[in-house]
Short mmCIF file of C-alpha atoms in Angstrom, two decimals:
data_model
loop_
_atom_site.label_atom_id
_atom_site.label_comp_id
_atom_site.label_asym_id
_atom_site.label_seq_id
_atom_site.Cartn_x
_atom_site.Cartn_y
_atom_site.Cartn_z
CA MET A 1 -95.14 31.10 -90.25
CA ASP A 2 -96.71 28.60 -87.84
CA ARG A 3 -94.63 25.83 -89.38
CA THR A 4 -91.46 27.83 -88.81
CA LEU A 5 -92.28 28.45 -85.14
CA THR A 6 -93.22 24.81 -84.66
CA PHE A 7 -89.96 23.70 -86.30
CA LEU A 8 -87.92 26.07 -84.09
CA ALA A 9 -89.72 24.96 -80.95
CA LEU A 10 -89.23 21.29 -81.87
CA SER A 11 -85.54 21.86 -82.69
CA LEU A 12 -84.98 23.66 -79.41
CA THR A 13 -86.74 20.94 -77.42
CA LEU A 14 -84.80 18.14 -79.12
CA GLY A 15 -81.54 20.04 -78.75
CA LEU A 16 -82.02 20.41 -75.01
CA ALA A 17 -83.13 16.82 -74.60
CA TRP A 18 -80.18 15.41 -76.53
CA PRO A 19 -77.53 14.16 -74.00
CA GLY A 20 -74.61 15.39 -76.09
CA ALA A 21 -75.98 18.92 -76.14
CA GLN A 22 -76.09 19.29 -72.36
CA ALA A 23 -73.28 21.15 -70.63
CA GLN A 24 -70.74 19.00 -68.82
CA ALA A 25 -69.94 19.71 -65.19
CA LEU A 26 -66.50 21.25 -64.72
CA ASP A 27 -64.24 20.62 -61.74
CA ASP A 28 -63.77 23.65 -59.51
CA PRO A 29 -60.01 24.32 -59.35
CA THR A 30 -60.42 26.19 -56.05
CA ARG A 31 -62.23 23.33 -54.29
CA PRO A 32 -60.21 21.72 -51.48
CA PRO A 33 -58.97 18.16 -52.05
CA ALA A 34 -61.48 15.36 -51.54
CA ALA A 35 -59.36 14.01 -48.65
CA LEU A 36 -60.49 16.96 -46.54
CA TRP A 37 -64.11 15.96 -47.07
CA ALA A 38 -63.56 12.29 -46.23
CA PRO A 39 -65.43 11.03 -43.17
CA ALA A 40 -63.51 10.63 -39.91
CA SER A 41 -63.90 6.85 -40.13
CA ALA A 42 -61.79 6.76 -43.29
CA ALA A 43 -58.29 5.28 -43.23
CA PRO A 44 -55.80 7.40 -41.25
CA VAL A 45 -53.52 9.68 -43.21
CA VAL A 46 -49.89 8.56 -43.14
CA ALA A 47 -47.53 11.40 -42.28
CA ALA A 48 -45.19 12.21 -45.13
CA ARG A 49 -41.45 12.35 -44.58
CA PRO A 50 -40.32 15.89 -43.63
CA GLN A 51 -39.10 17.94 -46.56
CA LEU A 52 -36.14 20.32 -46.58
CA GLN A 53 -37.30 23.49 -48.31
CA SER A 54 -34.52 26.02 -47.81
CA VAL A 55 -31.08 26.57 -46.26
CA LEU A 56 -29.55 29.86 -45.09
CA ILE A 57 -25.85 29.95 -44.21
CA SER A 58 -24.14 33.20 -43.27
CA THR A 59 -20.94 34.08 -45.11
CA GLN A 60 -19.46 35.52 -41.90
CA PRO A 61 -17.17 33.22 -39.89
CA GLY A 62 -19.23 31.65 -37.10
CA GLY A 63 -22.39 33.07 -38.68
CA ARG A 64 -25.78 31.51 -38.33
CA ARG A 65 -27.03 28.43 -40.14
CA LEU A 66 -30.76 27.99 -40.59
CA ALA A 67 -32.94 25.58 -42.50
CA VAL A 68 -36.63 25.45 -43.31
CA ILE A 69 -38.19 22.01 -42.91
CA ASP A 70 -41.92 21.72 -43.63
CA GLY A 71 -42.31 25.48 -43.14
CA GLN A 72 -40.56 25.47 -39.75
CA THR A 73 -37.30 27.45 -39.38
CA VAL A 74 -34.75 25.37 -37.47
CA LYS A 75 -31.12 25.60 -36.37
CA VAL A 76 -28.67 23.03 -35.02
CA GLY A 77 -30.19 21.56 -31.86
CA SER A 78 -33.81 22.31 -32.88
CA LYS A 79 -36.42 19.57 -32.89
CA VAL A 80 -38.31 18.47 -36.00
CA GLY A 81 -40.98 16.11 -34.79
CA ASP A 82 -39.13 13.55 -32.68
CA ALA A 83 -35.77 14.21 -34.37
CA VAL A 84 -33.03 16.73 -33.56
CA VAL A 85 -31.11 18.79 -36.16
CA THR A 86 -27.43 17.85 -35.83
CA GLU A 87 -25.85 19.52 -38.89
CA ILE A 88 -26.83 22.03 -41.56
CA HIS A 89 -24.91 21.96 -44.86
CA ASP A 90 -25.29 23.86 -48.16
CA THR A 91 -27.73 21.40 -49.64
CA ALA A 92 -28.55 18.99 -46.82
CA VAL A 93 -29.59 18.75 -43.17
CA LEU A 94 -28.79 15.85 -40.85
CA LEU A 95 -31.35 14.82 -38.26
CA ARG A 96 -30.79 12.36 -35.40
CA ARG A 97 -33.77 10.20 -34.54
CA GLY A 98 -32.77 7.96 -31.67
CA LYS A 99 -29.57 6.22 -32.75
CA SER A 100 -30.13 6.72 -36.47
CA LEU A 101 -29.10 9.65 -38.66
CA GLU A 102 -31.30 10.87 -41.50
CA THR A 103 -30.12 13.14 -44.30
CA PHE A 104 -32.61 15.48 -45.94
CA LYS A 105 -31.38 16.94 -49.20
CA LEU A 106 -32.49 20.22 -50.71
CA TYR A 107 -32.30 18.61 -54.15
CA PRO A 108 -33.12 14.92 -53.52
CA SER A 109 -32.50 13.86 -57.12
CA SER A 110 -29.01 15.38 -57.28
CA LYS A 111 -25.97 13.26 -56.62
CA THR A 112 -24.05 15.63 -54.36
CA ASP A 113 -21.39 14.20 -52.12
CA ASN A 114 -20.38 15.62 -48.71
CA LYS A 115 -16.79 15.82 -50.02
CA THR A 116 -17.89 18.40 -52.61
CA ASP A 117 -19.58 20.75 -50.12
CA ARG A 118 -18.33 24.31 -50.12
CA LYS A 119 -15.97 25.76 -47.56
CA THR A 120 -18.89 27.32 -45.61
CA ASP A 121 -20.29 23.84 -45.17
CA ARG A 122 -18.09 22.82 -42.24
CA LYS A 123 -19.60 21.50 -39.05
CA GLN A 124 -20.84 24.32 -36.84
CA GLU A 125 -18.84 24.84 -33.65
#
Protein backbone atom coordinates (compact mmCIF):
# COMPACT_ATOMS: atom_id res chain seq x y z
CA MET A 1 0.00 0.00 0.00
CA ASP A 2 2.84 2.39 0.85
CA ARG A 3 4.45 1.64 -2.50
CA THR A 4 1.23 2.51 -4.30
CA LEU A 5 0.91 5.86 -2.50
CA THR A 6 4.56 6.63 -3.12
CA PHE A 7 4.17 5.79 -6.81
CA LEU A 8 1.05 8.00 -7.10
CA ALA A 9 2.73 10.88 -5.29
CA LEU A 10 5.83 10.55 -7.49
CA SER A 11 3.71 10.37 -10.66
CA LEU A 12 1.73 13.42 -9.64
CA THR A 13 4.87 15.40 -8.82
CA LEU A 14 6.58 14.47 -12.09
CA GLY A 15 3.41 15.18 -14.06
CA LEU A 16 3.15 18.69 -12.64
CA ALA A 17 6.84 19.36 -13.10
CA TRP A 18 6.87 18.21 -16.73
CA PRO A 19 6.71 21.33 -19.02
CA GLY A 20 4.39 19.67 -21.52
CA ALA A 21 1.84 18.90 -18.82
CA GLN A 22 1.41 22.51 -17.72
CA ALA A 23 -1.56 24.46 -19.00
CA GLN A 24 -0.84 26.99 -21.74
CA ALA A 25 -1.97 30.57 -21.32
CA LEU A 26 -4.90 31.46 -23.57
CA ASP A 27 -5.45 34.86 -25.15
CA ASP A 28 -8.46 36.72 -23.77
CA PRO A 29 -10.74 37.48 -26.75
CA THR A 30 -12.35 40.37 -24.85
CA ARG A 31 -9.05 42.13 -24.09
CA PRO A 32 -8.62 45.45 -25.91
CA PRO A 33 -5.96 45.60 -28.64
CA ALA A 34 -2.36 46.01 -27.53
CA ALA A 35 -2.20 49.39 -29.31
CA LEU A 36 -4.42 50.84 -26.58
CA TRP A 37 -1.89 49.79 -23.97
CA ALA A 38 1.12 51.20 -25.82
CA PRO A 39 2.96 54.00 -24.03
CA ALA A 40 2.34 57.58 -25.16
CA SER A 41 5.90 57.80 -26.48
CA ALA A 42 5.17 55.12 -29.08
CA ALA A 43 4.93 56.02 -32.76
CA PRO A 44 1.85 58.13 -33.59
CA VAL A 45 -1.13 56.34 -35.06
CA VAL A 46 -1.75 57.23 -38.69
CA ALA A 47 -5.37 58.13 -39.36
CA ALA A 48 -7.03 55.67 -41.71
CA ARG A 49 -8.85 56.88 -44.80
CA PRO A 50 -12.54 57.55 -44.06
CA GLN A 51 -14.81 54.64 -44.92
CA LEU A 52 -18.26 54.85 -46.50
CA GLN A 53 -20.52 52.53 -44.52
CA SER A 54 -24.04 53.20 -45.77
CA VAL A 55 -26.11 55.26 -48.20
CA LEU A 56 -29.78 56.25 -47.87
CA ILE A 57 -31.54 57.78 -50.88
CA SER A 58 -35.25 58.59 -50.78
CA THR A 59 -37.39 57.27 -53.62
CA GLN A 60 -39.46 60.47 -53.59
CA PRO A 61 -38.49 63.15 -56.12
CA GLY A 62 -36.28 65.70 -54.37
CA GLY A 63 -36.09 63.39 -51.34
CA ARG A 64 -33.20 63.31 -48.96
CA ARG A 65 -29.81 61.73 -49.58
CA LEU A 66 -27.74 60.66 -46.61
CA ALA A 67 -24.54 58.71 -46.15
CA VAL A 68 -22.75 57.27 -43.15
CA ILE A 69 -18.99 57.82 -43.17
CA ASP A 70 -17.05 56.47 -40.18
CA GLY A 71 -20.26 56.38 -38.13
CA GLN A 72 -21.15 60.00 -38.90
CA THR A 73 -24.39 60.70 -40.83
CA VAL A 74 -23.74 63.31 -43.53
CA LYS A 75 -25.60 65.02 -46.36
CA VAL A 76 -24.44 67.13 -49.30
CA GLY A 77 -22.58 70.12 -47.89
CA SER A 78 -21.60 68.36 -44.62
CA LYS A 79 -17.98 68.23 -43.51
CA VAL A 80 -16.04 65.00 -43.02
CA GLY A 81 -12.78 66.00 -41.42
CA ASP A 82 -11.39 68.74 -43.65
CA ALA A 83 -13.42 67.63 -46.69
CA VAL A 84 -16.93 68.59 -47.84
CA VAL A 85 -19.53 66.13 -49.22
CA THR A 86 -20.33 67.26 -52.78
CA GLU A 87 -22.41 64.35 -54.14
CA ILE A 88 -24.12 61.23 -52.81
CA HIS A 89 -24.79 58.38 -55.26
CA ASP A 90 -26.20 54.85 -54.86
CA THR A 91 -22.85 53.28 -54.10
CA ALA A 92 -20.44 56.20 -53.78
CA VAL A 93 -19.90 59.59 -52.15
CA LEU A 94 -17.75 62.39 -53.56
CA LEU A 95 -15.78 64.57 -51.18
CA ARG A 96 -13.94 67.78 -52.08
CA ARG A 97 -10.71 68.36 -50.19
CA GLY A 98 -9.26 71.64 -51.38
CA LYS A 99 -9.09 71.41 -55.17
CA SER A 100 -9.15 67.62 -55.30
CA LEU A 101 -12.15 65.29 -55.44
CA GLU A 102 -12.15 61.95 -53.64
CA THR A 103 -14.60 59.14 -54.33
CA PHE A 104 -15.52 56.77 -51.52
CA LYS A 105 -17.26 53.63 -52.71
CA LEU A 106 -19.64 51.52 -50.67
CA TYR A 107 -18.15 48.42 -52.30
CA PRO A 108 -14.51 49.37 -53.01
CA SER A 109 -13.70 46.12 -54.81
CA SER A 110 -16.61 46.41 -57.26
CA LYS A 111 -16.09 47.89 -60.68
CA THR A 112 -19.15 50.13 -60.84
CA ASP A 113 -19.14 53.00 -63.28
CA ASN A 114 -20.99 56.31 -62.79
CA LYS A 115 -22.72 55.67 -66.15
CA THR A 116 -24.44 52.61 -64.67
CA ASP A 117 -25.88 54.41 -61.63
CA ARG A 118 -29.62 54.16 -61.20
CA LYS A 119 -32.07 56.90 -62.07
CA THR A 120 -32.23 58.05 -58.41
CA ASP A 121 -28.51 58.68 -58.57
CA ARG A 122 -28.70 62.08 -60.28
CA LYS A 123 -26.96 65.08 -58.80
CA GLN A 124 -29.02 66.63 -56.02
CA GLU A 125 -30.49 70.04 -56.84
